Amino acid sequence: MAGKYSKEMNEQKASDKNNNQVEFRIAKLNQVWEKAIRMQLPPVRLSELHSDLKIQEKDELQWKKLKAEGLDEDGEREAQLRRNFNIILAKFGMDGKKDTRTLDSNRLKDHDVKDGDTFEDPRLDKLWNKAKTSGKFSDEELQTLQREFHHHKDKINEYNIVMDTVSRTEEVHKNVITPLEGDMKEQVLHQKHADLKQRMRDLNQGFERLRKITHEGYGADSEFKEPRVIELWEMAKRSNLSEDELDSLKEELRHFETKVEKHQHYQEQLELSHQKLKHVEALGDKDHIMRNKEKYNVLAEKAREMGYKMKKHLQDLTNKISRNGLQHNEL
């Protein structure tokens, strides 16, 4: 039977696309998208999923070209694609598991710092309570810090998802049939363990940063407010970049942060538009419903498009910094 990544399984036939407009060029991504619509995911979550699937589509189509050119012989890129796909499924509660690991990547209502807020991690909860009661932070700084804590919580959830896939691979590894098959599985397993180790390093460094800020407060030299941008800046400072390269990157990160804020603004507008549409639908005025539906569809399209551009830019920046020989301290 053809594998998940085979051409026959995943490429949509051109005739199908003409007869029945599909969202993605890869069948399994369309299946996920259609399932999400049936599940009636909230609009902002749906928009976020669309952007993630677009990035996955881009990466898989690039991988297919590499494969056709005889590259990725060790299957490392393919294994990474599988991991990314598993993370998407788990992130949106579509991996068939009844648990609480879904990533809360759209905290649109994080303008208020709530007393009962929890991060489902004792170390984070303890640190957050300390930060809230320390008197070191203004309301605005506390909101920024809260976003950083939620971002860290999402990274912990991603780590747990990857660890879960490693456990499953190890179970499969026990049922090896041939030595050749065993070597291939051993290689995939090794790559997954390397990925886990890297993620654990990043988590440790992220937590250390949160601990430092909680104790010392935000310094006057705090460059950025958006967690993803802060994370990239911290990565860059640990890398082998020269002062000039860091200055250039800092400017690029400022542009990227503006892009992130703009995307968040559109997500908030999409949420408001959805609420208004529900209200109008309840009143039953068809013309009014039609006008609001058109506005909502335009906003949904814009949010998806901006989400994709933002995530692609994030991917490009991460790769750019990684290529400059990051100096990681061994665990």
Coordinates of C-alpha atoms in Angstrom, one line a residue, residues 26-207:
I26 CA -2.4 17.4 -0.9
A27 CA -5.3 15.1 -0.1
K28 CA -4.5 14.4 3.6
L29 CA -4.4 18.2 4.2
N30 CA -7.8 18.6 2.6
Q31 CA -9.2 15.8 4.8
V32 CA -7.9 17.6 7.9
W33 CA -9.4 20.9 6.7
E34 CA -12.8 19.4 5.9
K35 CA -12.8 17.6 9.3
A36 CA -12.1 20.9 11.1
I37 CA -15.0 22.6 9.3
R38 CA -17.3 19.7 10.3
M39 CA -16.0 20.0 13.9
Q40 CA -17.0 23.7 13.7
L41 CA -13.7 25.0 15.1
P42 CA -14.1 28.7 16.1
P43 CA -13.2 31.1 13.3
V44 CA -9.8 32.2 14.7
R45 CA -8.7 28.6 15.4
L46 CA -9.9 27.7 11.8
S47 CA -7.8 30.6 10.4
E48 CA -4.8 29.5 12.4
L49 CA -5.2 25.9 11.2
H50 CA -5.4 27.1 7.6
S51 CA -2.1 28.9 7.9
D52 CA -0.4 25.9 9.5
L53 CA -1.7 23.6 6.7
K54 CA -0.5 26.0 4.1
I55 CA 3.0 25.9 5.6
Q56 CA 2.8 22.1 5.8
E57 CA 1.7 22.0 2.1
K58 CA 4.6 24.3 1.1
D59 CA 7.2 22.1 3.0
E60 CA 5.8 18.8 1.6
L61 CA 5.8 20.0 -2.0
Q62 CA 9.4 21.2 -1.6
W63 CA 10.3 17.8 0.0
K64 CA 8.8 16.0 -3.0
K65 CA 11.0 18.0 -5.4
L66 CA 14.1 17.0 -3.2
K67 CA 13.0 13.4 -3.2
A68 CA 12.6 13.4 -7.0
E69 CA 16.2 14.7 -7.2
G70 CA 17.5 11.9 -5.1
L71 CA 18.0 14.0 -1.9
D72 CA 16.8 13.3 1.6
E73 CA 18.1 9.7 1.3
D74 CA 18.2 9.3 5.1
G75 CA 14.6 10.3 5.4
E76 CA 15.3 13.1 7.9
R77 CA 13.2 15.7 6.1
E78 CA 10.3 13.2 5.7
A79 CA 10.5 12.3 9.5
Q80 CA 10.4 16.1 10.3
L81 CA 7.3 16.5 8.1
R82 CA 5.6 13.7 9.8
R83 CA 6.4 15.3 13.2
N84 CA 5.1 18.7 12.1
F85 CA 1.9 17.1 10.8
N86 CA 1.4 15.2 14.1
I87 CA 1.9 18.5 16.0
I88 CA -0.8 20.2 13.8
L89 CA -3.3 17.3 14.5
A90 CA -2.7 17.4 18.3
K91 CA -2.6 21.2 18.4
F92 CA -6.2 21.4 17.1
G93 CA -7.5 18.3 18.9
M94 CA -7.7 16.2 15.8
D95 CA -5.4 13.3 16.7
G96 CA -8.2 11.2 18.2
K97 CA -6.9 11.6 21.7
K98 CA -9.3 12.7 24.5
D99 CA -6.9 14.8 26.4
T100 CA -6.0 18.4 27.3
R101 CA -2.8 18.9 25.3
T102 CA -4.4 21.1 22.6
L103 CA -2.3 24.2 22.2
D104 CA -4.1 27.5 23.1
S105 CA -2.4 29.5 20.4
N106 CA -5.1 32.2 20.1
R107 CA -5.4 34.0 23.3
L108 CA -7.4 37.0 22.0
K109 CA -8.8 37.8 25.5
D110 CA -5.4 38.1 27.2
H111 CA -5.8 41.9 27.7
D112 CA -6.9 41.2 31.3
V113 CA -4.7 39.4 33.7
K114 CA -7.0 37.1 35.6
D115 CA -6.3 35.9 39.2
G116 CA -7.4 32.4 38.5
D117 CA -5.2 32.0 35.4
T118 CA -3.3 28.7 35.3
F119 CA -0.6 27.3 33.0
E120 CA -1.2 23.6 33.9
D121 CA 2.4 23.4 35.0
P122 CA 3.3 23.8 38.7
R123 CA 6.6 25.6 38.0
L124 CA 5.0 28.1 35.7
D125 CA 2.0 28.7 38.0
K126 CA 4.4 29.3 41.0
L127 CA 6.5 31.7 38.9
W128 CA 3.5 33.5 37.5
N129 CA 2.0 34.1 41.0
K130 CA 5.3 35.5 42.1
A131 CA 5.4 37.9 39.2
K132 CA 1.8 39.1 39.8
T133 CA 2.4 39.9 43.4
S134 CA 6.0 41.3 43.1
G135 CA 5.0 44.8 42.2
K136 CA 7.8 44.9 39.6
F137 CA 5.5 45.1 36.6
S138 CA 3.1 47.7 35.2
D139 CA -0.2 46.4 33.8
E140 CA 1.2 46.5 30.3
E141 CA 4.4 44.6 31.3
L142 CA 2.3 42.0 33.1
Q143 CA 0.2 41.4 29.9
T144 CA 3.5 41.0 27.9
L145 CA 4.8 38.6 30.5
Q146 CA 1.5 36.6 30.5
R147 CA 1.9 36.1 26.7
E148 CA 5.4 34.9 27.3
F149 CA 4.1 32.4 29.9
H150 CA 1.4 31.1 27.5
H151 CA 3.9 30.8 24.7
H152 CA 6.1 28.7 27.0
K153 CA 3.1 26.5 27.9
D154 CA 2.5 25.9 24.2
K155 CA 6.2 24.9 23.8
I156 CA 5.8 22.4 26.6
N157 CA 2.7 20.9 24.9
E158 CA 4.6 20.6 21.6
Y159 CA 7.4 18.8 23.4
N160 CA 4.9 16.4 24.9
I161 CA 3.3 15.7 21.5
V162 CA 6.8 14.9 19.9
M163 CA 7.6 12.7 22.9
D164 CA 4.4 10.8 22.4
T165 CA 5.3 10.2 18.7
V166 CA 8.7 8.9 19.8
S167 CA 7.1 6.5 22.3
R168 CA 4.9 5.2 19.5
T169 CA 7.9 4.8 17.1
E170 CA 9.7 2.9 19.8
E171 CA 6.7 0.5 20.1
V172 CA 6.8 -0.1 16.3
H173 CA 10.6 -0.5 16.5
K174 CA 10.1 -3.6 18.7
N175 CA 8.3 -5.3 15.8
V176 CA 11.0 -5.0 13.2
I177 CA 11.0 -7.7 10.5
T178 CA 14.3 -7.3 8.5
P179 CA 17.7 -5.9 9.5
L180 CA 17.5 -3.2 6.8
E181 CA 14.1 -2.1 8.0
G182 CA 15.6 -2.0 11.5
D183 CA 18.4 0.3 10.4
M184 CA 15.9 2.7 8.9
K185 CA 13.7 2.8 12.0
E186 CA 16.8 3.2 14.2
Q187 CA 17.8 6.3 12.1
V188 CA 14.3 7.8 12.4
L189 CA 14.3 7.1 16.1
H190 CA 17.7 8.8 16.5
Q191 CA 16.4 11.9 14.6
K192 CA 13.4 12.1 16.9
H193 CA 15.5 11.8 20.0
A194 CA 17.8 14.6 18.7
D195 CA 14.7 16.8 18.1
L196 CA 13.4 16.1 21.6
K197 CA 16.8 17.0 23.1
Q198 CA 16.9 20.3 21.2
R199 CA 13.3 21.1 22.3
M200 CA 14.2 20.3 25.9
R201 CA 17.2 22.7 25.7
D202 CA 14.9 25.4 24.3
L203 CA 12.4 24.8 27.1
N204 CA 15.1 25.1 29.7
Q205 CA 16.5 28.3 28.2
G206 CA 12.9 29.7 27.9
F207 CA 12.1 28.9 31.6

